[in-house]
Coordinates of C-alpha atoms and ligand atoms in Angstrom, one line a residue:
M19 CA 0.0 0.0 0.0
P20 CA 1.5 3.4 -1.0
M21 CA 2.2 5.7 2.0
R22 CA 0.4 9.0 1.8
P23 CA 2.5 11.9 3.0
R24 CA 1.2 12.9 6.4
E25 CA -0.5 16.3 6.8
R26 CA 1.5 18.8 8.7
H27 CA -0.4 19.5 11.9
R28 CA 0.7 22.4 14.0
T29 CA -0.9 21.7 17.3
G30 CA 1.7 19.1 18.2
H31 CA 4.7 21.4 18.4
L32 CA 2.6 24.4 19.4
G33 CA 2.4 23.4 23.0
W34 CA 6.0 24.0 23.9
L35 CA 6.2 27.2 21.8
R36 CA 3.1 28.6 23.4
A37 CA 4.5 27.7 26.9
A38 CA 7.9 29.2 26.0
V39 CA 6.4 32.5 24.7
L40 CA 4.0 32.8 27.7
G41 CA 6.8 32.1 30.2
A42 CA 9.1 34.6 28.6
N43 CA 6.3 37.2 28.4
D44 CA 5.8 36.8 32.2
G45 CA 9.5 37.2 32.8
I46 CA 9.8 40.3 30.6
L47 CA 6.6 41.9 31.9
S48 CA 7.0 41.4 35.7
T49 CA 10.8 42.2 35.7
A50 CA 10.4 45.3 33.5
S51 CA 7.5 46.5 35.7
L52 CA 9.5 45.9 38.8
I53 CA 12.5 47.9 37.3
L54 CA 10.2 50.7 36.3
G55 CA 8.5 50.8 39.7
V56 CA 11.8 51.1 41.5
A57 CA 13.2 53.6 39.0
A58 CA 10.1 55.8 39.2
A59 CA 10.6 55.9 43.0
H60 CA 14.0 57.4 42.3
G61 CA 16.0 54.3 43.0
S62 CA 19.6 54.3 42.0
R63 CA 20.7 52.1 39.2
S64 CA 22.2 49.6 41.7
N65 CA 18.8 49.6 43.6
V66 CA 17.0 49.0 40.4
L67 CA 19.4 46.1 39.4
V68 CA 19.1 44.4 42.8
A69 CA 15.3 44.6 42.6
G70 CA 15.4 43.3 39.1
V71 CA 17.7 40.3 39.9
A72 CA 15.7 39.5 43.0
G73 CA 12.6 39.7 40.8
L74 CA 14.1 37.3 38.2
V75 CA 15.0 34.7 40.9
A76 CA 11.8 35.0 42.8
G77 CA 9.7 34.8 39.6
A78 CA 11.6 31.8 38.3
M79 CA 11.3 30.0 41.6
A80 CA 7.6 30.8 41.9
M81 CA 7.0 29.5 38.3
A82 CA 9.0 26.3 39.1
A83 CA 7.1 25.7 42.4
G84 CA 3.7 26.4 40.8
E85 CA 4.5 24.1 37.8
Y86 CA 5.8 21.3 40.0
V87 CA 2.8 21.3 42.2
S88 CA 0.3 21.5 39.3
V89 CA 2.0 18.8 37.2
H90 CA 2.6 16.6 40.2
S91 CA -1.0 16.6 41.3
Q92 CA -2.0 15.8 37.7
S93 CA 0.6 12.9 37.7
D94 CA -0.8 11.7 41.1
A95 CA -4.2 11.6 39.6
E96 CA -3.0 9.7 36.5
H97 CA -1.1 7.2 38.7
A98 CA -4.2 6.6 40.8
D99 CA -6.3 6.1 37.7
L100 CA -3.8 3.6 36.2
E101 CA -3.6 1.7 39.5
L102 CA -7.3 1.4 39.7
E103 CA -7.4 0.2 36.0
R104 CA -4.7 -2.4 36.7
T105 CA -6.8 -3.8 39.6
E106 CA -9.9 -3.8 37.5
L107 CA -8.0 -5.6 34.7
K108 CA -6.9 -8.3 37.2
A109 CA -10.3 -8.6 38.8
D110 CA -12.6 -8.7 35.8
V111 CA -10.9 -9.3 32.4
K112 CA -14.2 -10.0 30.7
G113 CA -15.8 -6.9 32.0
E114 CA -12.8 -4.8 30.8
H115 CA -13.0 -6.4 27.3
D116 CA -16.7 -5.4 27.2
E117 CA -15.9 -1.9 28.5
L118 CA -13.3 -1.2 25.8
T119 CA -15.6 -2.7 23.1
A120 CA -18.4 -0.4 24.2
I121 CA -16.0 2.6 24.0
Y122 CA -15.2 1.8 20.3
V123 CA -18.9 1.2 19.5
A124 CA -19.7 4.5 21.0
R125 CA -17.1 6.1 18.7
G126 CA -19.0 4.5 15.7
V127 CA -17.2 1.2 15.2
E128 CA -19.4 -1.9 14.4
P129 CA -19.8 -4.1 17.4
A130 CA -18.2 -7.2 15.8
V131 CA -15.2 -5.1 14.6
A132 CA -15.0 -3.2 17.9
K133 CA -14.8 -6.5 19.8
Q134 CA -12.0 -7.7 17.5
V135 CA -10.1 -4.4 18.0
A136 CA -10.5 -4.5 21.8
D137 CA -9.3 -8.2 21.9
Q138 CA -6.2 -7.5 19.7
L139 CA -5.2 -4.3 21.5
M140 CA -5.7 -6.0 24.9
A141 CA -3.7 -9.0 23.9
R142 CA -0.8 -6.7 23.2
D143 CA -1.0 -4.2 26.0
A144 CA -4.2 -4.3 28.0
L145 CA -3.3 -1.5 30.4
G146 CA -2.0 0.7 27.6
A147 CA -5.2 0.3 25.6
H148 CA -7.4 1.2 28.6
A149 CA -5.1 4.1 29.6
R150 CA -5.3 5.6 26.2
D151 CA -8.9 5.0 25.1
E152 CA -10.7 4.9 28.4
L153 CA -8.7 7.4 30.6
G154 CA -7.2 9.5 27.8
I155 CA -3.6 9.1 29.2
S156 CA -1.0 8.7 26.4
K157 CA 2.6 8.0 27.0
T158 CA 3.7 11.4 25.6
L159 CA 1.3 13.2 27.9
R160 CA 2.5 11.5 31.0
A161 CA 3.4 14.2 33.5
R162 CA 7.1 14.9 34.3
P163 CA 7.0 17.4 37.1
I164 CA 10.7 18.1 37.6
Q165 CA 11.3 18.7 33.9
A166 CA 8.2 20.9 33.7
A167 CA 9.4 22.9 36.7
C168 CA 12.9 23.5 35.3
A169 CA 11.5 24.4 31.9
S170 CA 9.1 26.9 33.5
A171 CA 11.8 28.6 35.6
A172 CA 14.1 28.8 32.5
R173 CA 11.5 30.4 30.3
F174 CA 10.7 33.0 32.9
A175 CA 14.4 33.7 33.5
V176 CA 15.2 34.1 29.8
G177 CA 12.4 36.7 29.6
A178 CA 13.4 38.5 32.8
A179 CA 17.1 38.7 31.6
A180 CA 16.0 41.0 28.7
P181 CA 15.0 44.1 30.7
L182 CA 17.9 43.5 33.1
C183 CA 20.4 43.6 30.3
V184 CA 18.9 46.8 29.0
T185 CA 19.0 48.3 32.6
S186 CA 22.7 47.5 32.9
L187 CA 23.6 49.0 29.5
V188 CA 21.7 52.3 29.2
P189 CA 22.5 55.5 31.1
A190 CA 20.5 56.0 34.3
T191 CA 18.8 59.1 33.0
S192 CA 17.1 57.2 30.0
L193 CA 16.5 54.0 32.0
I194 CA 12.7 54.3 32.2
V195 CA 12.2 55.2 28.5
A196 CA 14.7 52.5 27.4
V197 CA 13.3 49.7 29.5
S198 CA 9.7 50.4 28.7
A199 CA 10.3 50.8 25.0
T200 CA 12.5 47.7 24.5
S201 CA 10.2 45.6 26.8
L202 CA 7.1 46.5 24.7
M203 CA 9.1 45.7 21.6
F204 CA 10.1 42.3 22.9
L205 CA 6.5 41.6 24.0
A206 CA 5.2 42.6 20.6
L207 CA 7.8 40.4 18.8
L208 CA 7.0 37.4 21.0
G209 CA 3.3 37.9 20.5
A210 CA 3.8 38.1 16.7
L211 CA 6.0 35.0 16.7
A212 CA 3.5 32.9 18.6
A213 CA 0.7 34.0 16.4
R214 CA 2.7 33.2 13.3
A215 CA 3.6 29.8 14.5
G216 CA 0.0 29.0 15.3
G217 CA -1.2 30.4 12.0
A218 CA -3.2 33.1 13.7
P219 CA -3.4 36.8 12.6
I220 CA -0.2 38.5 13.7
M221 CA -1.3 42.2 14.3
P222 CA -4.1 41.6 16.8
A223 CA -1.9 39.2 18.8
A224 CA 1.0 41.8 18.9
I225 CA -1.4 44.6 19.8
R226 CA -3.1 42.6 22.6
V227 CA 0.2 41.7 24.3
T228 CA 1.6 45.2 23.9
F229 CA -1.5 46.8 25.4
W230 CA -1.5 44.6 28.5
G231 CA 2.3 45.1 28.8
A232 CA 2.0 48.9 28.7
L233 CA -0.9 48.8 31.2
A234 CA 1.1 46.7 33.7
M235 CA 4.3 48.8 33.4
G236 CA 2.3 52.0 33.6
V237 CA 0.4 51.0 36.7
T238 CA 3.6 49.7 38.4
A239 CA 5.5 52.9 37.5
C240 CA 2.7 55.1 38.9
V241 CA 2.5 53.1 42.1
G242 CA 6.3 53.3 42.4
A243 CA 6.4 57.0 41.9
W244 CA 3.6 57.6 44.4
F245 CA 5.1 55.2 47.0
G246 CA 8.5 56.6 46.4
A247 CA 7.2 60.1 47.2
I248 CA 5.6 59.1 50.6
V249 CA 8.2 56.8 52.1
Ligands
ZN18 ZN1 -10.9 -0.2 31.8

């Protein structure tokens, strides 16, 4: 049988790109806002840099902790499901065959064929077949909390490094303008990149992320200036 070339689906690779862009966005936006807030309160460049570096570390650790807890609880739930399924498979093989058959019938397969498919899949890997078609757990989706936590921290740190680099390079007098302008530019670029990769319209995505970025930085700078005046 001649092999047809497979369609190029984008959703498969999009997950990591989306996560990378969102993580970097968080890093850019929260660190740039922090830098602007301290700078607007008339912090010296070293004050601003200390706050920015602390913000990078705190943000990266918070992302890692949040990701670890979230992925781990998902992984616990999957393990519990698989354990239950394993017990059921031992206790009632016939019932589990019927269950899998019913799942395929519900998806539109003829009962006789569905029974054959269930029998053949279960002969090869009963737990795998039930995990995939009954529980919706596939091998590639199985949760890896440590990797997820490290990746999440790294994405945030990469984003946060951008406004920090700008802060250390520009003269103190133009710090606020330079950090806000370059950060909005980075945000717009990342928004456009993510939209392009996903086949979505580029302009609305870039405008959306730039608007929220400007809002976050503006609010933090105002609060910084106000708080800097009263303390
Ligand atoms: Zn089952």
